Short mmCIF file of C-alpha atoms and ligand atoms in Angstrom, two decimals:
data_model
loop_
_atom_site.label_atom_id
_atom_site.label_comp_id
_atom_site.label_asym_id
_atom_site.label_seq_id
_atom_site.Cartn_x
_atom_site.Cartn_y
_atom_site.Cartn_z
CA UNK A 1 107.19 -36.36 -50.04
CA UNK A 2 105.99 -39.37 -52.02
CA UNK A 3 104.98 -42.24 -49.77
CA UNK A 4 104.89 -45.91 -50.71
CA UNK A 5 101.90 -47.84 -49.40
CA UNK A 6 100.82 -51.44 -49.70
CA UNK A 7 97.08 -51.98 -49.26
CA UNK A 8 96.56 -55.46 -47.84
CA UNK A 9 92.90 -56.40 -48.19
CA UNK A 10 90.41 -59.21 -48.57
CA UNK A 11 88.35 -57.46 -51.27
CA UNK A 12 88.90 -55.07 -54.13
CA UNK A 13 86.10 -53.82 -56.37
CA UNK A 14 86.39 -54.82 -60.05
CA UNK A 15 87.96 -58.09 -58.92
CA UNK A 16 85.90 -59.23 -55.98
CA UNK A 17 83.55 -57.39 -53.66
CA UNK A 18 81.13 -58.30 -50.90
CA UNK A 19 80.46 -54.77 -49.67
CA UNK A 20 81.81 -51.28 -49.18
CA UNK A 21 85.27 -52.45 -48.12
CA UNK A 22 85.80 -53.63 -51.69
CA UNK A 23 84.67 -50.26 -53.05
CA UNK A 24 87.20 -48.44 -50.87
CA UNK A 25 90.13 -50.65 -51.89
CA UNK A 26 89.11 -50.27 -55.53
CA UNK A 27 89.28 -46.47 -55.37
CA UNK A 28 91.48 -44.98 -52.64
CA UNK A 29 94.83 -46.29 -53.97
CA UNK A 30 94.17 -44.64 -57.35
CA UNK A 31 93.39 -41.34 -55.63
CA UNK A 32 96.69 -41.63 -53.72
CA UNK A 33 98.61 -42.27 -56.92
CA UNK A 34 97.00 -39.17 -58.40
CA UNK A 35 98.67 -37.27 -55.54
CA UNK A 36 102.05 -38.77 -56.46
CA UNK A 37 102.23 -41.64 -53.95
CA UNK A 38 103.17 -45.21 -54.80
CA UNK A 39 100.07 -47.11 -53.67
CA UNK A 40 99.72 -50.80 -54.51
CA UNK A 41 97.29 -53.54 -53.53
CA UNK A 42 97.55 -57.17 -52.54
CA UNK A 43 94.49 -59.44 -52.33
CA UNK A 44 93.92 -63.21 -52.50
CA UNK A 45 93.34 -64.73 -55.92
CA UNK A 46 89.93 -66.21 -55.06
CA UNK A 47 88.71 -68.63 -57.70
CA UNK A 48 86.00 -66.16 -58.75
CA UNK A 49 88.81 -63.98 -60.17
CA UNK A 50 89.81 -65.30 -63.59
CA UNK A 51 93.57 -65.53 -64.20
CA UNK A 52 93.11 -64.57 -67.83
CA UNK A 53 95.08 -61.44 -68.62
CA UNK A 54 97.01 -61.53 -65.33
CA UNK A 55 100.79 -61.75 -65.43
CA UNK A 56 102.09 -64.74 -63.51
CA UNK A 57 105.46 -64.34 -61.80
CA UNK A 58 107.81 -67.20 -62.55
CA UNK A 59 108.92 -67.93 -58.99
CA UNK A 60 106.46 -69.05 -56.32
CA UNK A 61 106.18 -67.16 -53.04
CA UNK A 62 106.91 -69.04 -49.83
CA UNK A 63 104.81 -68.19 -46.78
CA UNK A 64 105.72 -69.82 -43.47
CA UNK A 65 102.75 -71.93 -42.38
CA UNK A 66 102.58 -74.96 -40.12
CA UNK A 67 105.74 -77.05 -40.22
CA UNK A 68 107.12 -75.51 -43.40
CA UNK A 69 106.26 -73.07 -46.15
CA UNK A 70 103.00 -72.81 -48.08
CA UNK A 71 103.61 -71.81 -51.67
CA UNK A 72 101.58 -69.24 -53.53
CA UNK A 73 101.66 -68.24 -57.16
CA UNK A 74 101.92 -64.48 -57.53
CA UNK A 75 99.80 -62.83 -60.20
CA UNK A 76 100.14 -59.19 -61.10
CA UNK A 77 97.97 -56.74 -62.97
CA UNK A 78 96.74 -53.14 -62.80
CA UNK A 79 93.50 -52.01 -61.29
CA UNK A 80 91.33 -51.53 -64.41
CA UNK A 81 91.42 -47.98 -65.71
CA UNK A 82 94.28 -47.00 -63.39
CA UNK A 83 98.02 -47.45 -62.96
CA UNK A 84 97.68 -49.10 -59.53
CA UNK A 85 99.65 -52.38 -59.37
CA UNK A 86 97.60 -55.23 -57.94
CA UNK A 87 99.19 -58.45 -56.68
CA UNK A 88 97.05 -61.53 -56.25
CA UNK A 89 98.22 -64.40 -54.07
CA UNK A 90 97.06 -67.71 -55.44
CA UNK A 91 96.69 -70.72 -53.17
CA UNK A 92 94.14 -73.19 -54.44
CA UNK A 93 93.44 -74.92 -51.13
CA UNK A 94 92.87 -71.70 -49.21
CA UNK A 95 91.14 -69.46 -51.74
CA UNK A 96 89.75 -71.77 -54.42
CA UNK A 97 86.51 -72.36 -52.56
CA UNK A 98 83.81 -70.39 -54.30
CA UNK A 99 83.41 -68.03 -51.34
CA UNK A 100 85.28 -65.13 -49.73
CA UNK A 101 84.83 -65.49 -46.00
CA UNK A 102 82.46 -68.34 -45.21
CA UNK A 103 80.47 -70.90 -47.14
CA UNK A 104 76.79 -69.84 -47.45
CA UNK A 105 74.98 -70.53 -44.18
CA UNK A 106 78.09 -71.96 -42.51
CA UNK A 107 81.54 -71.02 -41.18
CA UNK A 108 85.02 -71.66 -42.48
CA UNK A 109 86.85 -72.84 -39.40
CA UNK A 110 90.29 -72.27 -40.87
CA UNK A 111 89.94 -68.54 -41.53
CA UNK A 112 92.81 -67.79 -39.17
CA UNK A 113 95.01 -69.82 -41.49
CA UNK A 114 93.50 -68.34 -44.68
CA UNK A 115 93.83 -64.71 -43.61
CA UNK A 116 96.96 -65.30 -41.58
CA UNK A 117 98.41 -66.57 -44.86
CA UNK A 118 97.27 -63.41 -46.65
CA UNK A 119 98.72 -61.14 -43.95
CA UNK A 120 102.07 -62.90 -43.70
CA UNK A 121 102.05 -63.41 -47.46
CA UNK A 122 101.82 -59.64 -47.98
CA UNK A 123 105.01 -59.20 -45.94
CA UNK A 124 106.79 -62.00 -47.77
CA UNK A 125 105.68 -60.46 -51.06
CA UNK A 126 107.54 -57.22 -50.32
CA UNK A 127 110.78 -59.08 -49.71
CA UNK A 128 110.13 -61.15 -52.83
CA UNK A 129 109.59 -57.99 -54.91
CA UNK A 130 112.44 -56.12 -53.26
CA UNK A 131 109.97 -53.31 -52.62
CA UNK A 132 109.52 -52.30 -48.99
CA UNK A 133 106.67 -49.83 -48.52
CA UNK A 134 106.74 -47.04 -45.96
CA UNK A 135 103.31 -48.09 -44.79
CA UNK A 136 101.15 -51.20 -44.75
CA UNK A 137 97.53 -50.08 -44.87
CA UNK A 138 95.33 -52.90 -43.59
CA UNK A 139 91.56 -53.23 -43.35
CA UNK A 140 89.29 -54.90 -40.82
CA UNK A 141 89.93 -58.26 -39.17
CA UNK A 142 91.07 -60.23 -42.25
CA UNK A 143 94.35 -58.31 -42.52
CA UNK A 144 94.66 -57.08 -38.94
CA UNK A 145 97.43 -59.58 -38.28
CA UNK A 146 99.87 -57.59 -40.43
CA UNK A 147 100.75 -55.18 -37.58
CA UNK A 148 101.03 -58.10 -35.16
CA UNK A 149 103.51 -59.89 -37.42
CA UNK A 150 105.49 -56.70 -37.94
CA UNK A 151 105.84 -56.11 -34.21
CA UNK A 152 106.76 -59.70 -33.41
CA UNK A 153 108.42 -62.15 -35.77
CA UNK A 154 109.23 -59.51 -38.39
CA UNK A 155 110.44 -56.87 -35.94
CA UNK A 156 114.03 -57.17 -37.13
CA UNK A 157 115.12 -57.12 -40.74
CA UNK A 158 114.02 -55.27 -43.83
CA UNK A 159 110.42 -54.61 -42.77
CA UNK A 160 111.18 -53.24 -39.33
CA UNK A 161 110.81 -49.58 -40.27
CA UNK A 162 107.46 -49.97 -42.02
CA UNK A 163 104.54 -48.33 -40.26
CA UNK A 164 101.02 -49.73 -40.18
CA UNK A 165 97.64 -48.07 -40.49
CA UNK A 166 94.58 -50.16 -39.64
CA UNK A 167 91.29 -48.87 -41.00
CA UNK A 168 88.14 -49.94 -39.20
CA UNK A 169 85.34 -50.40 -41.71
CA UNK A 170 83.23 -52.39 -39.32
CA UNK A 171 84.27 -53.08 -35.73
CA UNK A 172 81.38 -55.50 -35.30
CA UNK A 173 82.92 -57.86 -37.84
CA UNK A 174 85.22 -59.89 -35.63
CA UNK A 175 86.44 -63.40 -36.09
CA UNK A 176 87.53 -65.49 -33.13
CA UNK A 177 89.58 -68.64 -33.21
CA UNK A 178 90.82 -71.42 -30.97
CA UNK A 179 94.31 -70.57 -29.68
CA UNK A 180 95.49 -74.02 -30.78
CA UNK A 181 95.81 -72.56 -34.29
CA UNK A 182 98.31 -69.92 -33.20
CA UNK A 183 101.48 -71.93 -33.90
CA UNK A 184 100.12 -72.86 -37.34
CA UNK A 185 100.26 -69.21 -38.36
CA UNK A 186 103.55 -68.72 -36.49
CA UNK A 187 102.29 -66.22 -33.96
CA UNK A 188 104.05 -66.28 -30.61
CA UNK A 189 102.19 -67.45 -27.49
CA UNK A 190 103.34 -64.26 -25.80
CA UNK A 191 100.67 -62.44 -27.83
CA UNK A 192 97.93 -64.37 -26.03
CA UNK A 193 97.38 -61.55 -23.57
CA UNK A 194 94.44 -59.18 -23.16
CA UNK A 195 96.36 -56.23 -24.61
CA UNK A 196 97.01 -58.11 -27.82
CA UNK A 197 95.27 -61.08 -29.46
CA UNK A 198 93.58 -62.65 -26.45
CA UNK A 199 89.83 -62.12 -26.12
CA UNK A 200 88.17 -64.21 -23.42
CA UNK A 201 90.41 -67.15 -24.22
CA UNK A 202 90.05 -66.89 -27.99
CA UNK A 203 92.33 -65.40 -30.64
CA UNK A 204 90.82 -62.18 -31.95
CA UNK A 205 92.94 -60.88 -34.88
CA UNK A 206 91.18 -57.52 -34.95
CA UNK A 207 91.91 -56.91 -31.30
CA UNK A 208 95.59 -57.71 -31.87
CA UNK A 209 95.70 -55.36 -34.84
CA UNK A 210 94.09 -52.55 -32.86
CA UNK A 211 96.79 -52.81 -30.23
CA UNK A 212 99.69 -53.24 -32.63
CA UNK A 213 98.94 -50.86 -35.54
CA UNK A 214 100.92 -47.63 -35.55
CA UNK A 215 97.81 -45.57 -36.28
CA UNK A 216 94.10 -46.32 -36.60
CA UNK A 217 91.38 -44.82 -38.71
CA UNK A 218 87.62 -45.31 -38.84
CA UNK A 219 85.55 -44.62 -41.94
CA UNK A 220 83.69 -41.59 -40.60
CA UNK A 221 84.31 -39.08 -37.80
CA UNK A 222 81.00 -39.96 -36.20
CA UNK A 223 81.84 -43.69 -36.20
CA UNK A 224 85.27 -42.96 -34.72
CA UNK A 225 83.43 -41.49 -31.74
CA UNK A 226 80.72 -44.17 -31.59
CA UNK A 227 83.18 -47.07 -31.32
CA UNK A 228 84.59 -45.58 -28.14
CA UNK A 229 81.26 -46.14 -26.39
CA UNK A 230 79.93 -49.35 -24.88
CA UNK A 231 76.95 -49.17 -27.22
CA UNK A 232 78.98 -48.92 -30.42
CA UNK A 233 82.20 -50.65 -29.43
CA UNK A 234 81.24 -54.26 -30.18
CA UNK A 235 83.12 -55.36 -27.06
CA UNK A 236 86.29 -53.49 -28.07
CA UNK A 237 85.35 -50.00 -26.89
CA UNK A 238 87.94 -50.25 -24.11
CA UNK A 239 90.65 -50.80 -26.73
CA UNK A 240 89.32 -47.92 -28.78
CA UNK A 241 89.40 -45.58 -25.79
CA UNK A 242 92.91 -46.79 -24.95
CA UNK A 243 94.03 -45.89 -28.46
CA UNK A 244 91.88 -42.79 -28.92
CA UNK A 245 94.90 -40.51 -29.39
CA UNK A 246 95.99 -42.58 -32.40
CA UNK A 247 92.54 -42.82 -33.99
CA UNK A 248 91.12 -40.56 -36.67
CA UNK A 249 87.79 -40.66 -38.53
CA UNK A 250 88.08 -40.12 -42.31
CA UNK A 251 84.98 -40.20 -44.48
CA UNK A 252 85.04 -42.52 -47.46
CA UNK A 253 84.61 -41.09 -50.91
CA UNK A 254 82.95 -42.58 -53.96
CA UNK A 255 84.58 -43.78 -57.14
CA UNK A 256 83.39 -41.10 -59.52
CA UNK A 257 84.48 -43.12 -62.54
CA UNK A 258 82.09 -45.89 -61.56
CA UNK A 259 79.22 -43.92 -60.02
CA UNK A 260 78.45 -41.14 -62.45
CA UNK A 261 74.95 -40.59 -63.92
CA UNK A 262 76.50 -38.65 -66.80
CA UNK A 263 78.35 -41.68 -68.14
CA UNK A 264 77.22 -44.83 -66.30
CA UNK A 265 77.10 -47.68 -68.88
CA UNK A 266 74.64 -49.65 -66.73
CA UNK A 267 71.73 -47.23 -66.85
CA UNK A 268 69.01 -46.57 -69.43
CA UNK A 269 69.82 -42.89 -70.01
CA UNK A 270 72.32 -40.35 -68.78
CA UNK A 271 71.52 -37.15 -66.95
CA UNK A 272 72.98 -34.27 -64.94
CA UNK A 273 71.70 -31.60 -62.56
CA UNK A 274 70.64 -29.34 -65.40
CA UNK A 275 68.39 -31.90 -67.08
CA UNK A 276 66.46 -34.71 -65.39
CA UNK A 277 64.93 -36.15 -68.57
CA UNK A 278 67.35 -39.06 -68.44
CA UNK A 279 66.45 -39.80 -64.83
CA UNK A 280 62.77 -40.05 -65.76
CA UNK A 281 63.77 -42.58 -68.41
CA UNK A 282 65.78 -44.54 -65.86
CA UNK A 283 62.69 -44.63 -63.65
CA UNK A 284 60.54 -45.94 -66.49
CA UNK A 285 63.20 -48.54 -67.28
CA UNK A 286 63.44 -49.89 -63.73
CA UNK A 287 59.64 -49.96 -63.43
CA UNK A 288 59.51 -52.06 -66.59
CA UNK A 289 62.38 -54.31 -65.56
CA UNK A 290 60.83 -54.94 -62.15
CA UNK A 291 57.27 -55.35 -63.44
CA UNK A 292 55.94 -52.30 -61.64
CA UNK A 293 53.20 -50.02 -62.94
CA UNK A 294 54.50 -47.42 -65.42
CA UNK A 295 53.64 -44.39 -63.35
CA UNK A 296 55.97 -41.38 -63.58
CA UNK A 297 54.14 -39.65 -60.71
CA UNK A 298 54.45 -42.35 -58.05
CA UNK A 299 57.37 -41.98 -55.59
CA UNK A 300 59.67 -44.93 -56.19
CA UNK A 301 61.79 -46.02 -53.23
CA UNK A 302 64.93 -48.09 -53.69
CA UNK A 303 66.95 -50.27 -51.33
CA UNK A 304 70.30 -51.94 -52.11
CA UNK A 305 71.64 -53.66 -49.06
CA UNK A 306 73.01 -56.63 -47.27
CA UNK A 307 69.98 -58.02 -45.46
CA UNK A 308 71.21 -57.90 -41.90
CA UNK A 309 70.66 -56.57 -38.44
CA UNK A 310 73.23 -53.83 -39.07
CA UNK A 311 71.21 -52.51 -42.00
CA UNK A 312 67.94 -52.46 -40.02
CA UNK A 313 66.38 -54.93 -42.45
CA UNK A 314 63.99 -56.12 -39.72
CA UNK A 315 62.67 -52.59 -39.17
CA UNK A 316 62.32 -52.01 -42.88
CA UNK A 317 60.40 -55.22 -43.45
CA UNK A 318 58.04 -54.44 -40.58
CA UNK A 319 57.45 -50.97 -42.04
CA UNK A 320 57.03 -52.15 -45.63
CA UNK A 321 53.23 -52.64 -45.70
CA UNK A 322 52.70 -49.17 -44.24
CA UNK A 323 55.19 -47.63 -46.70
CA UNK A 324 53.30 -49.21 -49.60
CA UNK A 325 50.05 -47.87 -48.13
CA UNK A 326 51.39 -44.37 -48.81
CA UNK A 327 50.88 -45.13 -52.51
CA UNK A 328 54.55 -45.68 -53.22
CA UNK A 329 56.51 -48.23 -55.22
CA UNK A 330 59.40 -50.07 -53.62
CA UNK A 331 62.24 -52.08 -55.16
CA UNK A 332 64.79 -53.99 -53.13
CA UNK A 333 68.04 -55.59 -54.18
CA UNK A 334 69.63 -57.53 -51.39
CA UNK A 335 70.96 -60.74 -49.98
CA UNK A 336 71.93 -62.06 -46.61
CA UNK A 337 69.70 -63.16 -43.76
CA UNK A 338 67.79 -66.26 -45.02
CA UNK A 339 64.56 -65.37 -43.19
CA UNK A 340 64.52 -61.90 -44.73
CA UNK A 341 65.28 -63.37 -48.15
CA UNK A 342 62.40 -65.83 -47.79
CA UNK A 343 59.95 -63.16 -46.71
CA UNK A 344 60.99 -60.85 -49.54
CA UNK A 345 60.58 -63.63 -52.09
CA UNK A 346 57.09 -64.34 -50.89
CA UNK A 347 56.16 -60.68 -50.63
CA UNK A 348 57.56 -59.99 -54.09
CA UNK A 349 55.28 -62.63 -55.58
CA UNK A 350 52.33 -60.97 -53.91
CA UNK A 351 53.58 -57.44 -54.48
CA UNK A 352 51.36 -56.69 -57.46
CA UNK A 353 52.65 -53.79 -59.51
CA UNK A 354 54.03 -51.86 -56.55
CA UNK A 355 56.68 -54.00 -54.90
CA UNK A 356 59.51 -56.13 -56.19
CA UNK A 357 62.49 -57.76 -54.53
CA UNK A 358 65.52 -59.15 -56.35
CA UNK A 359 67.44 -61.49 -54.09
CA UNK A 360 71.12 -61.79 -54.92
CA UNK A 361 74.10 -59.60 -55.72
CA UNK A 362 74.12 -57.59 -58.94
CA UNK A 363 76.29 -54.54 -59.38
CA UNK A 364 74.54 -53.54 -62.62
CA UNK A 365 71.10 -53.69 -61.02
CA UNK A 366 72.41 -51.64 -58.08
CA UNK A 367 73.28 -48.87 -60.56
CA UNK A 368 69.88 -49.06 -62.24
CA UNK A 369 68.07 -48.79 -58.92
CA UNK A 370 70.21 -45.85 -57.81
CA UNK A 371 69.39 -44.09 -61.08
CA UNK A 372 65.71 -45.01 -61.38
CA UNK A 373 64.47 -44.42 -57.83
CA UNK A 374 63.32 -41.09 -56.38
CA UNK A 375 64.20 -41.97 -52.81
CA UNK A 376 66.63 -44.42 -51.23
CA UNK A 377 66.08 -46.01 -47.82
CA UNK A 378 68.80 -46.88 -45.26
CA UNK A 379 67.42 -47.51 -41.77
CA UNK A 380 70.76 -48.76 -40.42
CA UNK A 381 71.10 -49.76 -36.79
CA UNK A 382 74.70 -48.61 -37.12
CA UNK A 383 76.64 -47.54 -40.22
CA UNK A 384 80.40 -46.95 -40.09
CA UNK A 385 80.26 -44.93 -43.30
CA UNK A 386 77.82 -46.32 -45.86
CA UNK A 387 78.35 -45.73 -49.55
CA UNK A 388 74.90 -46.14 -50.99
CA UNK A 389 73.63 -42.88 -49.50
CA UNK A 390 76.48 -41.11 -51.29
CA UNK A 391 75.82 -42.96 -54.55
CA UNK A 392 72.13 -42.11 -54.27
CA UNK A 393 72.86 -38.41 -53.72
CA UNK A 394 75.16 -38.41 -56.74
CA UNK A 395 72.26 -39.92 -58.75
CA UNK A 396 69.74 -37.35 -57.46
CA UNK A 397 67.97 -40.03 -55.45
CA UNK A 398 67.30 -38.53 -52.04
CA UNK A 399 68.31 -40.76 -49.13
CA UNK A 400 66.08 -41.47 -46.15
CA UNK A 401 68.51 -42.46 -43.42
CA UNK A 402 68.79 -43.15 -39.77
CA UNK A 403 71.18 -40.51 -38.42
CA UNK A 404 73.97 -42.82 -37.33
CA UNK A 405 77.69 -43.03 -38.17
CA UNK A 406 78.55 -41.99 -41.71
CA UNK A 407 74.89 -41.58 -42.64
CA UNK A 408 74.68 -38.67 -40.24
CA UNK A 409 77.97 -37.26 -41.53
CA UNK A 410 77.08 -37.35 -45.24
CA UNK A 411 73.36 -36.48 -45.48
CA UNK A 412 71.97 -32.99 -44.82
CA UNK A 413 68.50 -33.09 -43.37
CA UNK A 414 65.68 -31.32 -45.20
CA UNK A 415 64.65 -27.97 -43.75
CA UNK A 416 61.07 -27.29 -44.95
CA UNK A 417 61.23 -23.58 -44.05
CA UNK A 418 64.12 -22.92 -46.45
CA UNK A 419 64.14 -25.96 -48.72
CA UNK A 420 67.72 -26.79 -47.75
CA UNK A 421 69.05 -30.32 -47.40
CA UNK A 422 69.87 -33.39 -49.46
CA UNK A 423 67.84 -36.07 -47.68
CA UNK A 424 65.60 -37.03 -44.79
CA UNK A 425 66.84 -38.19 -41.40
CA UNK A 426 65.37 -39.94 -38.39
CA UNK A 427 66.99 -40.80 -35.10
CA UNK A 428 64.88 -43.33 -33.28
CA UNK A 429 65.20 -46.81 -34.78
CA UNK A 430 61.54 -47.76 -34.84
CA UNK A 431 58.96 -48.71 -37.43
CA UNK A 432 56.95 -45.59 -36.59
CA UNK A 433 59.89 -43.23 -37.08
CA UNK A 434 60.80 -44.85 -40.37
CA UNK A 435 57.23 -44.71 -41.69
CA UNK A 436 56.84 -41.09 -40.51
CA UNK A 437 60.04 -40.09 -42.26
CA UNK A 438 59.06 -41.86 -45.48
CA UNK A 439 55.71 -40.05 -45.26
CA UNK A 440 57.55 -36.74 -44.85
CA UNK A 441 59.73 -37.48 -47.89
CA UNK A 442 56.78 -38.60 -49.98
CA UNK A 443 54.80 -35.47 -49.06
CA UNK A 444 57.76 -33.35 -50.05
CA UNK A 445 57.91 -35.18 -53.37
CA UNK A 446 54.20 -34.65 -54.01
CA UNK A 447 53.48 -31.29 -52.44
CA UNK A 448 56.73 -29.33 -52.67
CA UNK A 449 58.21 -30.52 -55.96
CA UNK A 450 60.38 -27.39 -56.30
CA UNK A 451 62.02 -28.16 -52.98
CA UNK A 452 62.45 -31.78 -53.99
CA UNK A 453 64.04 -30.86 -57.31
CA UNK A 454 66.38 -28.33 -55.70
CA UNK A 455 67.45 -30.97 -53.18
CA UNK A 456 68.16 -33.41 -56.01
CA UNK A 457 70.37 -30.85 -57.76
CA UNK A 458 72.18 -30.02 -54.55
CA UNK A 459 72.69 -33.70 -53.74
CA UNK A 460 74.11 -34.42 -57.20
CA UNK A 461 76.63 -31.61 -56.85
CA UNK A 462 77.93 -32.53 -53.42
CA UNK A 463 81.66 -33.27 -53.54
CA UNK A 464 82.05 -36.93 -52.63
CA UNK A 465 85.24 -37.66 -54.59
CA UNK A 466 88.15 -39.54 -53.04
CA UNK A 467 90.60 -36.65 -53.41
CA UNK A 468 89.70 -35.14 -50.03
CA UNK A 469 90.04 -38.43 -48.18
CA UNK A 470 93.25 -39.33 -50.03
CA UNK A 471 94.92 -36.17 -48.70
CA UNK A 472 93.82 -37.00 -45.19
CA UNK A 473 95.15 -40.55 -45.50
CA UNK A 474 98.47 -39.20 -46.77
CA UNK A 475 98.66 -37.10 -43.59
CA UNK A 476 97.91 -40.17 -41.48
CA UNK A 477 100.65 -42.11 -43.27
CA UNK A 478 103.14 -39.36 -42.49
CA UNK A 479 101.99 -39.30 -38.92
CA UNK A 480 102.42 -43.09 -38.71
CA UNK A 481 105.85 -43.05 -40.36
CA UNK A 482 107.08 -40.40 -37.94
CA UNK A 483 105.75 -42.36 -34.98
CA UNK A 484 107.27 -45.61 -36.21
CA UNK A 485 110.70 -44.20 -36.95
CA UNK A 486 110.75 -42.12 -33.79
P1 LIG B 1 78.38 -52.47 -46.34
O1 LIG B 1 79.77 -52.55 -46.80
O2 LIG B 1 78.24 -52.40 -44.86
O3 LIG B 1 77.51 -53.53 -46.93
P2 LIG B 1 78.25 -49.94 -47.84
O4 LIG B 1 77.11 -49.02 -48.04
O5 LIG B 1 79.52 -49.36 -47.42
O6 LIG B 1 77.75 -51.08 -46.84
O7 LIG B 1 78.60 -50.66 -49.19
C1 LIG B 1 77.81 -51.62 -49.79
C2 LIG B 1 78.28 -51.81 -51.20
O8 LIG B 1 77.83 -53.07 -51.65
C3 LIG B 1 77.71 -50.79 -52.15
O9 LIG B 1 78.58 -50.62 -53.24
C4 LIG B 1 76.41 -51.48 -52.59
O10 LIG B 1 75.95 -51.00 -53.83
C5 LIG B 1 76.87 -52.90 -52.67
N1 LIG B 1 75.80 -53.89 -52.46
C6 LIG B 1 75.23 -54.29 -51.31
N2 LIG B 1 74.33 -55.25 -51.53
C7 LIG B 1 74.32 -55.46 -52.86
C8 LIG B 1 73.60 -56.35 -53.73
N3 LIG B 1 72.71 -57.20 -53.26
N4 LIG B 1 73.88 -56.29 -55.05
C9 LIG B 1 74.80 -55.41 -55.51
N5 LIG B 1 75.50 -54.56 -54.77
C10 LIG B 1 75.27 -54.59 -53.45
C1 LIG B 2 81.77 -51.50 -43.93
C2 LIG B 2 80.67 -50.66 -43.31
C3 LIG B 2 80.15 -49.59 -44.22
C4 LIG B 2 81.31 -48.85 -44.91
C5 LIG B 2 82.19 -49.86 -45.60
C6 LIG B 2 83.35 -49.22 -46.33
O1 LIG B 2 81.27 -52.50 -44.72
O2 LIG B 2 79.59 -51.47 -42.87
O3 LIG B 2 79.38 -48.65 -43.49
O4 LIG B 2 80.81 -47.93 -45.83
O5 LIG B 2 82.71 -50.74 -44.67
O6 LIG B 2 84.20 -48.50 -45.45
#
């Protein structure tokens, strides 16, 4: 049976993206439409999204806020290259700020209002369009209030039968607010209780969403288990255990239209598992671009990452001198933690022809690194799913990962006796383990090139498309609809 689904999200790749959440929203709805479902998306119209080419609806959309209504312009378009309708809610004061979540190095104190507006706005939008979806699919804390609204002030009326699915991309991302702001976003005081929004006196939208959503998913099976433990639960493991029967782990896919070494417009040459000539050219190109020595034989390691504790940036930076001592080249693209950025800048200037860092966010450069490197490093402290290790496998760039969350679920460890595997794993998050594993990978590259090549081929052919996940989500939607409608 075709299902109608509204994705309510704070990011969507091709419009605006800060990380993997944006990649997921930019791909999963199209995969659902390919299965015959009516999936649509609503996001804010941040000022970084040009209005050019978007259709503007004539009537404004009223969203109850404070003493009256806040008015949004509604823009509509299709997700590029697909038939997925995308609605963008435009409110200059809330989203015309040059940033998504917080100003650089600071915090936006009114994020409850901004994302409360988005969540309530998504519900208002459905009434405005006269299109009531079977399911609201919401993502992480910024849209976690949707299920809370649906179970409280919207519990009667046209939206009452709609089910909600809350996907946890990162449980550690939580925003907390002063309860004084609750009436501004029209949430009832009765929700200030520990089995809803209340979290040690603060309003925690994610916590409320976890209690109120009809069903929950996490972005890998391994992560679904990890968040039920004190170590991985970011303070909400009790909630996760309470809702364990309604929680399912579903691995993310990759957008194969965007991440495809056979046709990627961002890279120097195309290639496929039967011919690696193009990959060698991509390596030469990234070496030139980054000012590294033109050496085809040297193992080139790539990193594309937010620079943060989650990503194990600290461990990587401590290991870097020893990794370079293995006669490797390393390129990093990243942004985030100011101290890490500063160190990388300095180190890059003194990196000679073996190390280069590019601080900032560049999707094109991310593609060129994925294509040009031999190995890709992800020493994450925790990783709900992780997309780069899947991109790197698709590009024949073998990942070196800490076996946590989705990294463990998506990378097959090298078995020297048989040559099996698609990457190299370590368990203990320490500088020594990381360096040892890089050494192991580099030795494989140098001393067992046939194994290395076979692993590259195998990695490139692994099925990472969204079709598998889309079917599983469709099952979850049906499960949620049945639960909601009793
Ligand atoms: P997370 O969402 O936790 O950052 P993921 O691996 O799921 O981790 O997704 C990260 C996404 O963001 C990938 O598409 C990756 O290529 C991209 N990305 C991260 N940092 C940068 C950067 N500095 N420049 C370009 N793309 C980046
Ligand atoms: C989060 C997680 C990352 C995951 C992404 C998309 O940003 O940190 O591991 O891949 O969401 O689900």
